Short mmCIF file of C-alpha atoms and ligand atoms in Angstrom, two decimals:
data_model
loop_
_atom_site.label_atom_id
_atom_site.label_comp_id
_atom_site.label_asym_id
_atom_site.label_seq_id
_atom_site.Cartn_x
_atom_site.Cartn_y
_atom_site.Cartn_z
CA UNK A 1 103.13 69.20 101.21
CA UNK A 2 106.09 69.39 98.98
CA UNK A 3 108.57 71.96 99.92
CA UNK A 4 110.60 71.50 96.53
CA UNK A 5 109.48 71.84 93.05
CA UNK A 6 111.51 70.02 90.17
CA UNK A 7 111.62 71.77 86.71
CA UNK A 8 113.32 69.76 84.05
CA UNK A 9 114.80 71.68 80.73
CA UNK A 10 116.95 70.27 77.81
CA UNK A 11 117.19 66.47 79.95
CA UNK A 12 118.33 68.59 83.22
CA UNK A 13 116.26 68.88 86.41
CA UNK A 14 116.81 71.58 88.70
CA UNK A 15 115.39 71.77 92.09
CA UNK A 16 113.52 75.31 93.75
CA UNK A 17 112.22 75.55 97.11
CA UNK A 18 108.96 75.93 97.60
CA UNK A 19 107.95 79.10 100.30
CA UNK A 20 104.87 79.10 102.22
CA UNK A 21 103.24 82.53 103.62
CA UNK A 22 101.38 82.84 106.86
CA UNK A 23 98.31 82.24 105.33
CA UNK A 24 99.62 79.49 103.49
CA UNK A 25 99.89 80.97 100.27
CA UNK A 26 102.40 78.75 98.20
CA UNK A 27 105.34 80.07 95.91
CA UNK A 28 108.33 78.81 93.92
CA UNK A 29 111.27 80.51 94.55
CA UNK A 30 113.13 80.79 91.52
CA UNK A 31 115.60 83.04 92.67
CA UNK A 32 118.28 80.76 91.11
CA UNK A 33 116.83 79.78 87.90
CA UNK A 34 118.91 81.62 85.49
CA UNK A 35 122.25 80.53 86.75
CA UNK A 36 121.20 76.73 86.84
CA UNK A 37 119.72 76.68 83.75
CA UNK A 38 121.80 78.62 81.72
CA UNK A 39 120.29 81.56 80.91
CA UNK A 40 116.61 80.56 80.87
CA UNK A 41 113.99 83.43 82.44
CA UNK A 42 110.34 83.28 82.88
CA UNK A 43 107.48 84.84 81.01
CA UNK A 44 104.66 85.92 83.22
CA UNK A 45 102.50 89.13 80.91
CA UNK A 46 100.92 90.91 83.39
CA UNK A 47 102.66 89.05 86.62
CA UNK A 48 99.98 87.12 86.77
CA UNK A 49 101.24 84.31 88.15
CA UNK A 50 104.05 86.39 89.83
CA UNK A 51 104.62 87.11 93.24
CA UNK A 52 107.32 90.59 93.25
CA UNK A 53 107.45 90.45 97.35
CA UNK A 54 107.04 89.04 100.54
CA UNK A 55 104.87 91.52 102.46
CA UNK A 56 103.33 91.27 106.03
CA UNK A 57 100.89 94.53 105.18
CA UNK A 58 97.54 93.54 103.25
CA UNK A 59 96.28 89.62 103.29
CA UNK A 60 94.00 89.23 100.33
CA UNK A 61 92.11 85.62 99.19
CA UNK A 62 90.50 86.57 95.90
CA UNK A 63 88.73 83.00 95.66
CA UNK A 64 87.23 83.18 99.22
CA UNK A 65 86.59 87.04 98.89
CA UNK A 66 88.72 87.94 102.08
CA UNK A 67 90.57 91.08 102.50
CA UNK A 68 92.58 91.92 105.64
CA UNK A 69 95.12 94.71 106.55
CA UNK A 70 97.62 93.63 109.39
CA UNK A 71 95.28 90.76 109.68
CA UNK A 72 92.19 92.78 110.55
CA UNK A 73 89.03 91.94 108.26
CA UNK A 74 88.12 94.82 105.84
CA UNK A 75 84.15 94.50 107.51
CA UNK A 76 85.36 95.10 110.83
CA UNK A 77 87.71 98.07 110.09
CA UNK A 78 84.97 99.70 107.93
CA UNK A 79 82.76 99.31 110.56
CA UNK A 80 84.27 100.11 113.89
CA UNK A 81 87.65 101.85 113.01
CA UNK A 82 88.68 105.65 110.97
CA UNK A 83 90.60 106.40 108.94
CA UNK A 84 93.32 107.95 110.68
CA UNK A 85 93.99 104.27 113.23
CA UNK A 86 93.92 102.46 109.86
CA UNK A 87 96.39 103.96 108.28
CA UNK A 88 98.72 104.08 111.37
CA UNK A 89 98.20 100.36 111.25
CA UNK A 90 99.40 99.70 107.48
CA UNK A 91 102.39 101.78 108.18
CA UNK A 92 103.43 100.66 111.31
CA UNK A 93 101.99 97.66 111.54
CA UNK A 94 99.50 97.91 114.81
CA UNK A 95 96.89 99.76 115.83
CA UNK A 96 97.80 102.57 117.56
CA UNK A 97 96.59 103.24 121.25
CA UNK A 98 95.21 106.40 122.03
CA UNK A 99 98.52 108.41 122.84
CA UNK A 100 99.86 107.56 119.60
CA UNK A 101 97.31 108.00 117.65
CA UNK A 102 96.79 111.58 118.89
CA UNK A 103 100.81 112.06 118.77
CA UNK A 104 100.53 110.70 115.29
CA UNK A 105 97.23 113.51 114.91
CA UNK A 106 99.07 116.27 116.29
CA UNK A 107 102.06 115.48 114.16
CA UNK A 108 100.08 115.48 111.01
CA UNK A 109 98.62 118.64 111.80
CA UNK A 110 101.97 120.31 112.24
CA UNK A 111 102.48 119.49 108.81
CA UNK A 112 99.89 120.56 107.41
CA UNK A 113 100.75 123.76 105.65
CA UNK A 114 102.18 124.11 102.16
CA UNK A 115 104.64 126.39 101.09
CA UNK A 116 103.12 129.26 99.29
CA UNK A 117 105.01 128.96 96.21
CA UNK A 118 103.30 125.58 95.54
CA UNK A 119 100.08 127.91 94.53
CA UNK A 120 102.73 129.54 91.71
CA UNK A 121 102.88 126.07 90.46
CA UNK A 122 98.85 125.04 90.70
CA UNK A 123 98.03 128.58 88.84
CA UNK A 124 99.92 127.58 86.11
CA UNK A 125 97.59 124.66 85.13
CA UNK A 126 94.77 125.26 83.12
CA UNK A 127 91.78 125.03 84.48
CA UNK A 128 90.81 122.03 82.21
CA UNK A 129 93.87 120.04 84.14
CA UNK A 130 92.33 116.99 84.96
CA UNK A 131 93.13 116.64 89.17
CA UNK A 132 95.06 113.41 89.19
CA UNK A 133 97.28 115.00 86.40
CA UNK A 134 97.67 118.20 89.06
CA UNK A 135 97.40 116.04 91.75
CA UNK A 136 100.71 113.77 90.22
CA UNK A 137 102.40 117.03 89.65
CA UNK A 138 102.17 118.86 92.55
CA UNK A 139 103.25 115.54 94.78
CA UNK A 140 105.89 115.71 92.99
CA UNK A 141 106.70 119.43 92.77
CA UNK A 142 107.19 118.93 96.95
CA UNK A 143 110.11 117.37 96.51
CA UNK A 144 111.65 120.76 95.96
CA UNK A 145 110.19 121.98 98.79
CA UNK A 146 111.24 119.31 101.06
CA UNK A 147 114.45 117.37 101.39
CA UNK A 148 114.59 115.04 98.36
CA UNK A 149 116.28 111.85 100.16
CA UNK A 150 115.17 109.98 103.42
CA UNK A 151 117.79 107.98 105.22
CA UNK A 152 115.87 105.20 105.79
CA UNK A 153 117.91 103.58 108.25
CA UNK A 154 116.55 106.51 109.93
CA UNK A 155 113.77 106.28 111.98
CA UNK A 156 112.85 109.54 113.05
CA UNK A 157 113.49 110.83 109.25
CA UNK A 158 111.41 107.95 108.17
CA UNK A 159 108.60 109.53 110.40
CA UNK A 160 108.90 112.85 109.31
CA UNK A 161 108.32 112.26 105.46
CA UNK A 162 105.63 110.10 106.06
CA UNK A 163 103.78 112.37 108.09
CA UNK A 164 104.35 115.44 105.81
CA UNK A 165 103.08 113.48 103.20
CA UNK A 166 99.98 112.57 104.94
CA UNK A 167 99.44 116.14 105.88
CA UNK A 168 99.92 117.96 102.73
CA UNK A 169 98.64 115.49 100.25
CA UNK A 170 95.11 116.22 101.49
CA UNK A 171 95.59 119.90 100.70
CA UNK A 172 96.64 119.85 97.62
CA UNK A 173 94.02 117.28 96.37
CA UNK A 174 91.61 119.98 97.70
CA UNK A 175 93.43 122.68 95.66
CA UNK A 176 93.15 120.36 92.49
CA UNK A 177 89.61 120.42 93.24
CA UNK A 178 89.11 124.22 94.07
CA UNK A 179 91.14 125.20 90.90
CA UNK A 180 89.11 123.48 88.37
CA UNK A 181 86.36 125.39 90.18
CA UNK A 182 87.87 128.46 90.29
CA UNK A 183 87.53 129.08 94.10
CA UNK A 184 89.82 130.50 96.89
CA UNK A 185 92.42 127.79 98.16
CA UNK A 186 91.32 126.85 102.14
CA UNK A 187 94.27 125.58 104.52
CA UNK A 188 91.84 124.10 106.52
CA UNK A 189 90.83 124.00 110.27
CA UNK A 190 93.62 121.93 112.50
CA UNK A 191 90.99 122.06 115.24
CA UNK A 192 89.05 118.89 112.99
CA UNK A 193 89.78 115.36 112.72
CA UNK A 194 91.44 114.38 109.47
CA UNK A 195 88.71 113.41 107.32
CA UNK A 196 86.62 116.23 108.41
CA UNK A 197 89.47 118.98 107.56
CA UNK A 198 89.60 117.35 103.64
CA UNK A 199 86.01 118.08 103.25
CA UNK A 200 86.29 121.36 104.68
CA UNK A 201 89.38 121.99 102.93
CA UNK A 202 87.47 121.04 99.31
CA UNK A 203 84.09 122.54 100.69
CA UNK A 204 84.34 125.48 102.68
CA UNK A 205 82.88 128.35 101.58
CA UNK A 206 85.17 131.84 102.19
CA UNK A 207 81.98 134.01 103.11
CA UNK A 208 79.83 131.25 104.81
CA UNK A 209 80.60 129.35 108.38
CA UNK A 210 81.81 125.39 107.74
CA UNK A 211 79.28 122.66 108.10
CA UNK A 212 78.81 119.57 107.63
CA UNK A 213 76.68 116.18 108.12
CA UNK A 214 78.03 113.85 110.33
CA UNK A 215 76.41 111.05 107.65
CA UNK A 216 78.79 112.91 105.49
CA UNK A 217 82.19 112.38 107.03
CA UNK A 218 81.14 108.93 108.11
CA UNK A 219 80.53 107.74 104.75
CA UNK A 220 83.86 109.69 103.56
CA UNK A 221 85.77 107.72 106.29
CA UNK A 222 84.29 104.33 105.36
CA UNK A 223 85.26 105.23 101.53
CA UNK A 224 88.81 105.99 102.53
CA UNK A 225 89.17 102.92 104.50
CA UNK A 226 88.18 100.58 101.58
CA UNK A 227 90.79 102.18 99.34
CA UNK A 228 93.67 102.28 102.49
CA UNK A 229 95.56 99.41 100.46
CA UNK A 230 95.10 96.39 98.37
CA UNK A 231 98.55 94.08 98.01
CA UNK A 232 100.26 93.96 94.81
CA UNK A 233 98.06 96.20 92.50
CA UNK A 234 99.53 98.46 89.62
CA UNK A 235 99.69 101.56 91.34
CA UNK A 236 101.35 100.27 94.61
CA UNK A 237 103.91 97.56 92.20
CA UNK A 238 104.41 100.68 90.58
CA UNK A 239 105.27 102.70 93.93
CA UNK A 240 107.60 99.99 95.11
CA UNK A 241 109.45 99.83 92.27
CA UNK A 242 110.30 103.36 91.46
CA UNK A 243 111.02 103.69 95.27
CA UNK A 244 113.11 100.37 94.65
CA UNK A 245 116.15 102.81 92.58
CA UNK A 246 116.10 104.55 96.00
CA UNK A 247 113.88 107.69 94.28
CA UNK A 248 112.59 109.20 97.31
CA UNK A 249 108.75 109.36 98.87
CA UNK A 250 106.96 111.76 97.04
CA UNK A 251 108.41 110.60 94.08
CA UNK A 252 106.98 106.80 94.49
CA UNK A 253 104.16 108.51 95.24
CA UNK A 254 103.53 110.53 92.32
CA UNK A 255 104.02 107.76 90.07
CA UNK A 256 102.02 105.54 91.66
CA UNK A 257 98.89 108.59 91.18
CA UNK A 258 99.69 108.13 87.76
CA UNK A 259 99.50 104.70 87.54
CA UNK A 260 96.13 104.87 89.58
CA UNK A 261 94.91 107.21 87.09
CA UNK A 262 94.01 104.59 84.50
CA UNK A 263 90.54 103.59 83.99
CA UNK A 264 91.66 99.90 84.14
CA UNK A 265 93.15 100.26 87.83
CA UNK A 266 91.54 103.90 90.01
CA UNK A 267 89.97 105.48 86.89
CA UNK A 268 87.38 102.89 86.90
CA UNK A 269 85.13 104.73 89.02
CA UNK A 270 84.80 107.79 87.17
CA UNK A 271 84.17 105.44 84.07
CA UNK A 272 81.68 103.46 85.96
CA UNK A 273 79.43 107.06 86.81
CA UNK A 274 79.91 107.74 83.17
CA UNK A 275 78.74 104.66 81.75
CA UNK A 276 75.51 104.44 83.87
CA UNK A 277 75.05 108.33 83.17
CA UNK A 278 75.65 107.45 79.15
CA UNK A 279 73.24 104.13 79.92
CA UNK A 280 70.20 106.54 81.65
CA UNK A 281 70.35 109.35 78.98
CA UNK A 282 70.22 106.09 75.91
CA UNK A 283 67.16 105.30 77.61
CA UNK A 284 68.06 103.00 80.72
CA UNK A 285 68.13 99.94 78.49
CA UNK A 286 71.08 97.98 80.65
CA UNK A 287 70.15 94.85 78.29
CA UNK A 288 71.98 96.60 75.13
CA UNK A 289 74.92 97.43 77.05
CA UNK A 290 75.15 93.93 78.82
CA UNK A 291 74.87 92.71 74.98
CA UNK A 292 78.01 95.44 73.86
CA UNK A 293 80.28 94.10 77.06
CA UNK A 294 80.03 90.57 75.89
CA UNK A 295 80.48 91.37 72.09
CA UNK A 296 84.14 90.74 71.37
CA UNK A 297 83.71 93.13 68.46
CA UNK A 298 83.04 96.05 70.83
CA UNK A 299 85.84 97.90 72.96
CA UNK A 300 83.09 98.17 75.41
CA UNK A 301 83.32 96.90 79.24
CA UNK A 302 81.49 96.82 81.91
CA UNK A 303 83.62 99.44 84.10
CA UNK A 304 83.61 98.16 87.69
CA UNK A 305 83.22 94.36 87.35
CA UNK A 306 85.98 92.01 86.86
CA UNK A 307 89.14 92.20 89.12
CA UNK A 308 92.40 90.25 88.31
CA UNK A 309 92.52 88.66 91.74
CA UNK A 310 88.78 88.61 93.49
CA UNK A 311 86.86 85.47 91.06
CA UNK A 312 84.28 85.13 93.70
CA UNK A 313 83.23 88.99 95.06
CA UNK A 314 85.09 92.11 96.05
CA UNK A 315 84.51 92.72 99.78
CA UNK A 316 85.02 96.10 99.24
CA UNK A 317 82.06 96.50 96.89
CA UNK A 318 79.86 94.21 99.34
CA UNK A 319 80.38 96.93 101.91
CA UNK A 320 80.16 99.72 99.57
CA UNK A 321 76.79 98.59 97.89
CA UNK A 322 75.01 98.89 101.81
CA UNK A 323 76.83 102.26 101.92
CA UNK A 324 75.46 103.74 99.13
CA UNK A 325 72.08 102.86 100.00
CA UNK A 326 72.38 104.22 103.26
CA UNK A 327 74.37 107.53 102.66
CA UNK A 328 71.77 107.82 100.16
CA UNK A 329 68.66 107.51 102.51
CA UNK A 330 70.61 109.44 105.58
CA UNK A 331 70.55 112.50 102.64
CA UNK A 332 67.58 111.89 101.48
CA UNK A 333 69.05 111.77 98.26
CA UNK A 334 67.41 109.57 95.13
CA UNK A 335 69.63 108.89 92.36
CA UNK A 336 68.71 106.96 89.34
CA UNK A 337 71.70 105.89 88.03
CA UNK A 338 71.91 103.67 91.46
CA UNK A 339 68.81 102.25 90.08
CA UNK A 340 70.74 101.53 86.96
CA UNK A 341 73.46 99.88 88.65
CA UNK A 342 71.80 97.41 90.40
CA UNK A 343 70.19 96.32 87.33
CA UNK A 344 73.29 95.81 85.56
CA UNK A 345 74.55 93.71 88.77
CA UNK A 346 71.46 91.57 89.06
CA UNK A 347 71.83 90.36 84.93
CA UNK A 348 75.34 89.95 85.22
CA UNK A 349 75.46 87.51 88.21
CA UNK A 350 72.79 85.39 86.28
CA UNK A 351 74.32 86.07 83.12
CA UNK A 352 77.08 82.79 81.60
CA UNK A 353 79.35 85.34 80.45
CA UNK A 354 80.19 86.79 83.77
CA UNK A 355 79.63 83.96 85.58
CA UNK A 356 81.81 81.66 83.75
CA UNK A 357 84.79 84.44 83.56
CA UNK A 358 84.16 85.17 87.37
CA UNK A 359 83.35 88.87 86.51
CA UNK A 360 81.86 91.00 89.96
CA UNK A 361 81.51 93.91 90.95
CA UNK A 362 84.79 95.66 92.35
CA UNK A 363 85.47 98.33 94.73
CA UNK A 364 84.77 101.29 91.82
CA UNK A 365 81.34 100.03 90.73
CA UNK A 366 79.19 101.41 93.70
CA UNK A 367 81.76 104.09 95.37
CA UNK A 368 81.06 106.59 92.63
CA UNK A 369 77.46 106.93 93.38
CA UNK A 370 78.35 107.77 97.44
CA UNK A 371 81.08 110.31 95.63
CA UNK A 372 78.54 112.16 93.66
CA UNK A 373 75.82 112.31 96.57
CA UNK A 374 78.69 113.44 98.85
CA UNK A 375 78.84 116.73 95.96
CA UNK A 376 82.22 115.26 95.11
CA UNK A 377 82.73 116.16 91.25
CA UNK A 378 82.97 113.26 89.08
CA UNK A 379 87.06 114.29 87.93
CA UNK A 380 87.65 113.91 91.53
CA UNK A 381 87.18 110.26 92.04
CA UNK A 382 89.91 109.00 91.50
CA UNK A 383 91.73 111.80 93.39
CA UNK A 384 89.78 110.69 96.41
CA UNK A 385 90.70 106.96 95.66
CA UNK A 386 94.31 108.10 95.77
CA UNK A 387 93.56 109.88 99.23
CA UNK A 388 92.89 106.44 100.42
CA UNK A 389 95.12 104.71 99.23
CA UNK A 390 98.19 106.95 100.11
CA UNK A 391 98.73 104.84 103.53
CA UNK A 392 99.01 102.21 101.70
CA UNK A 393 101.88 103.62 99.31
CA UNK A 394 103.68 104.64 102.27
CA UNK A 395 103.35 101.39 103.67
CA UNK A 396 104.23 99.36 100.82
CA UNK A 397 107.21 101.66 100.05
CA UNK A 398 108.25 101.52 104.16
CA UNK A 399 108.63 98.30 103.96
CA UNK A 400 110.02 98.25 100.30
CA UNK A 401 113.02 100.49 101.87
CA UNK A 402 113.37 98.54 105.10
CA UNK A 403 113.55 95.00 103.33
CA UNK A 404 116.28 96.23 101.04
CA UNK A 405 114.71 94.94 98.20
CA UNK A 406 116.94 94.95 95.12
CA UNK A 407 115.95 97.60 92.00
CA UNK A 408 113.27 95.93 90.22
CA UNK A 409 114.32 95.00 86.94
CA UNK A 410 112.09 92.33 85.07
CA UNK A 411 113.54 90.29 82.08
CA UNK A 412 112.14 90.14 78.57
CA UNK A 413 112.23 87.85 75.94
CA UNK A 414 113.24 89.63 72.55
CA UNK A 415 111.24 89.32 69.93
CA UNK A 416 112.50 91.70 67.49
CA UNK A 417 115.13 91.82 64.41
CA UNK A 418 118.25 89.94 64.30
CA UNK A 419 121.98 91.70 63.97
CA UNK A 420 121.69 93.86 60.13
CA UNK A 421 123.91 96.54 58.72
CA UNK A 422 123.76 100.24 59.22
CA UNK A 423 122.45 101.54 56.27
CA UNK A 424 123.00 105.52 55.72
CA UNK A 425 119.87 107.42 54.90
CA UNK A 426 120.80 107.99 51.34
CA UNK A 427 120.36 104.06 51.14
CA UNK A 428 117.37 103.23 52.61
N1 ACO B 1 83.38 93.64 80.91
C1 ACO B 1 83.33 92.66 79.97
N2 ACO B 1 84.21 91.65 79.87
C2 ACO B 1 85.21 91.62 80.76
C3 ACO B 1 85.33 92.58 81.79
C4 ACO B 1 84.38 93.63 81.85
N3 ACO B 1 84.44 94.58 82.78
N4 ACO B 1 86.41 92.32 82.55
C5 ACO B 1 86.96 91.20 82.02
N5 ACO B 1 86.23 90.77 80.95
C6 ACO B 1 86.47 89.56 80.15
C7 ACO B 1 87.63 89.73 79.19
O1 ACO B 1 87.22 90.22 77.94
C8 ACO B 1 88.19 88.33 79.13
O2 ACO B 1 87.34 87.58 78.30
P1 ACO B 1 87.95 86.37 77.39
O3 ACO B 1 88.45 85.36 78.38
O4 ACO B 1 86.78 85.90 76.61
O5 ACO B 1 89.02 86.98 76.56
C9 ACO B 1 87.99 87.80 80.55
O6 ACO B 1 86.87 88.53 81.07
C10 ACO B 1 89.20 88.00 81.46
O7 ACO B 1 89.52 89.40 81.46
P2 ACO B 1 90.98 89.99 81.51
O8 ACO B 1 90.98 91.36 80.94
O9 ACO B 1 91.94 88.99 80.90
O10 ACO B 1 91.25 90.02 83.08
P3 ACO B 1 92.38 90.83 83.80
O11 ACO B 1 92.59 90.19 85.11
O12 ACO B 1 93.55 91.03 82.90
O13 ACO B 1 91.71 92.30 83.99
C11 ACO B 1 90.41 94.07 84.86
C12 ACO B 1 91.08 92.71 85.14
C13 ACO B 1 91.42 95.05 84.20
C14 ACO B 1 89.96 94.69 86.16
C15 ACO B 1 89.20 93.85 83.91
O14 ACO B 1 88.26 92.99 84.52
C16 ACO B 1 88.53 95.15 83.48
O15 ACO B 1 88.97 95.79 82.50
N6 ACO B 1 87.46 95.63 84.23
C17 ACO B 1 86.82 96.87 83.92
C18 ACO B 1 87.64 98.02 84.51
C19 ACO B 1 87.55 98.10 86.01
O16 ACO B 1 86.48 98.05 86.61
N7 ACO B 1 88.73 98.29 86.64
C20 ACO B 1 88.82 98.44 88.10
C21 ACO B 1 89.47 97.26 88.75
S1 ACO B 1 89.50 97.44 90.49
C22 ACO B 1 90.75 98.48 90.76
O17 ACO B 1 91.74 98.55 90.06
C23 ACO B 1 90.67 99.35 91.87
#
């Protein structure tokens, strides 16, 4: 295969090389472009044809429907690994073995507490804050409780923010939680595994002994894992590329919760449990809301299908779909809006419009369902999409740091009004 491609502009060609990933993913590298050809850029809306990095972390093939972290298939980590081992991997880049995983554990939980003034900071919300807004905030607001810089040449200081970060970011998505609910913050029991202390942290009641469902954290784990990291995606370009002026961890971070927020990217699965709530109470009629996606007239879309990268399924939403049936049945819980979603599915795989655009289900469109029979609230989605995807952040930004990747900077093409005179307000 050709390792050089030839682009010729104004009678000149210039020659790029072509770079091949492990999974031999093609790319032209047009580092050089601009000095050969004088000036001329690229125009990619949306980077959709543009690779920003090369990363060894997450391996997706959105054609074949294959999703891999450190080269381990998405089905198999669901399956057989937690949470905990999975995000060790994406940040470090192998699975740990049993010492460092409970070094890693025992680390976390050291961590774990958060200064008191941070509850100064969560009173003053309202309690109509939405949680990723809080959430966003109070990431953030740690910065002035921890040092603001990491030397990332650094290894042990590289350590130490990352595990702080994993240990208090589960705390204060609980207190997001707890405030809009107007109940006592809980620091949580060090004596449980990870997953298990979030749930206590957002569940426990102060008068009544903490319990829980095994089915329960299971199904939390599994959730957490399928969010752990997915390549390129708007809230991880946009945690790369604020960390990429050298803004420290928790500030990546916190941008990236905002860029999650969105009901295009993370927000999707809070839209999704709306829609099919808004579709039961109209009746249950999925036909008249297939009919208002496909009308070009009407803002309305189908939250949870389409994906920019998976055109053939999301194996996320393949593993999610068995979930939700099961958690479902463990709890003996019946839900109709699950119901509801499979309808919509079903006519949209047989349905031209989809089919020809590629349009499936993605990670958001079943998840929400296992949230709500979970007792998550439905303004917490996306707060517990952010929980899993915080490894990958970290990872993403790790390796950001330790590539020395330049600032990003993209170019533009200028579209606006040529070189005019001042006039002074009097004149206009
Ligand atoms: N319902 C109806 N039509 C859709 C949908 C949808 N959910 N998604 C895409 N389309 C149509 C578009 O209107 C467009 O049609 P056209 O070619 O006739 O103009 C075509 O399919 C291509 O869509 P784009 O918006 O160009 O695709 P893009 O890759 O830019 O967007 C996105 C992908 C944002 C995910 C989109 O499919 C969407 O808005 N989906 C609904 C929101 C959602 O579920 N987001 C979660 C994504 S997963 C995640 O971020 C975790």
């Amino acid at each position: 295969m050709a390792d050089k491609a030839t682009l010729t502009i104004d009678g000149q060609s210039i020659e790029f090389p072509v770079i091949t990933g492990s999974e031999n993913e093609r790319a032209i590298n047009i580092k050089t472009l601009r000095g050969a050809s004088g000036g001329v850029t690229t125009i990619d809306p949306g980077y959709k044809n543009t690779g920003s990095c090369e990363s060894a972390i997450t391996f997706l093939d959105g054609e074949k429907g294959i999703l891999r972290y450190r080269g381990y298939a998405i089905e198999d980590l669901a399956e057989k690994a937690d949470f905990l081992e999975v995000a060790y991997s994406l940040i470090f880049g192998e699975l740990p073995t049993a010492d460092q995983l409970e070094k890693f554990h025992a680390d976390i939980k050291a961590e774990s507490h958060v200064d008191e003034d941070m509850k100064k900071i969560l009173d003053g919300f309202p309690k109509s804050a939405h949680p990723m807004g809080v959430l966003s905030a109070l990431t953030s607001a740690l910065i002035a409780f921890n040092p603001n810089t990491v030397n990332v040449d650094s290894e042990e200081e590289m350590y130490s923010a990352i595990v702080k970060l994993l240990a208090k970011f589960p705390v204060l998505a609980a207190w997001a939680m707890r405030k809009k609910k107007s109940q006592p913050l809980d620091y949580g029991d060090n004596s449980l595994g990870y997953v298990e202390n979030l749930h206590k942290m957002m569940f426990a009641k102060p008068n009544e002994e903490y319990k829980v469902d095994r089915a329960v954290i299971d199904a939390l784990d599994k959730l957490l894992i399928l969010h752990a990291d997915h390549e390129q995606n708007c809230s991880t370009s946009t945690v790369r590329i604020v960390g990429s002026s050298h803004a420290g961890l928790f500030a990546s971070i916190s941008a990236g919760i905002s860029a999650l927020w969105g009901p295009l990217h993370g927000g999707a699965n809070q839209a999704v449990i709306e829609m099919l709530e808004a579709i039961k109470e109209d009746g249950g009629d999925t036909k008249k809301y297939m009919a208002k996606a496909k009308d070009k007239a009407d803002p309305f879309r189908l939250m949870g299908f389409g994906h920019r990268v998976y055109k053939n399924f999301d194996p996320r939403a393949r593993i999610i779909k068995v979930a939700a049936d099961d958690v479902l049945g463990q709890l003996g819980i019946e839900d109709p809006v699950l119901e509801i979603a499979k309808g919509l599915e079903k006519e949209a795989l047989s349905d031209p419009y989809f089919v020809d655009r590629k349009l499936y289900p993605n990670v958001d469109f079943y998840s929400g369902i296992i949230y709500r029979a979970l007792g998550i609230p439905v303004e917490m989605f996306t707060v517990m999409f952010a929980l899993g995807r915080l490894p990958g952040w970290i990872a993403q930004w790790k390796e950001m740091r330790e590539r020395k990747e330049p600032i990003g900077r993209p170019r533009q093409i200028y579209i606006g009004e040529n070189l005019r005179d001042f006039k002074a307000v009097s004149d206009r």
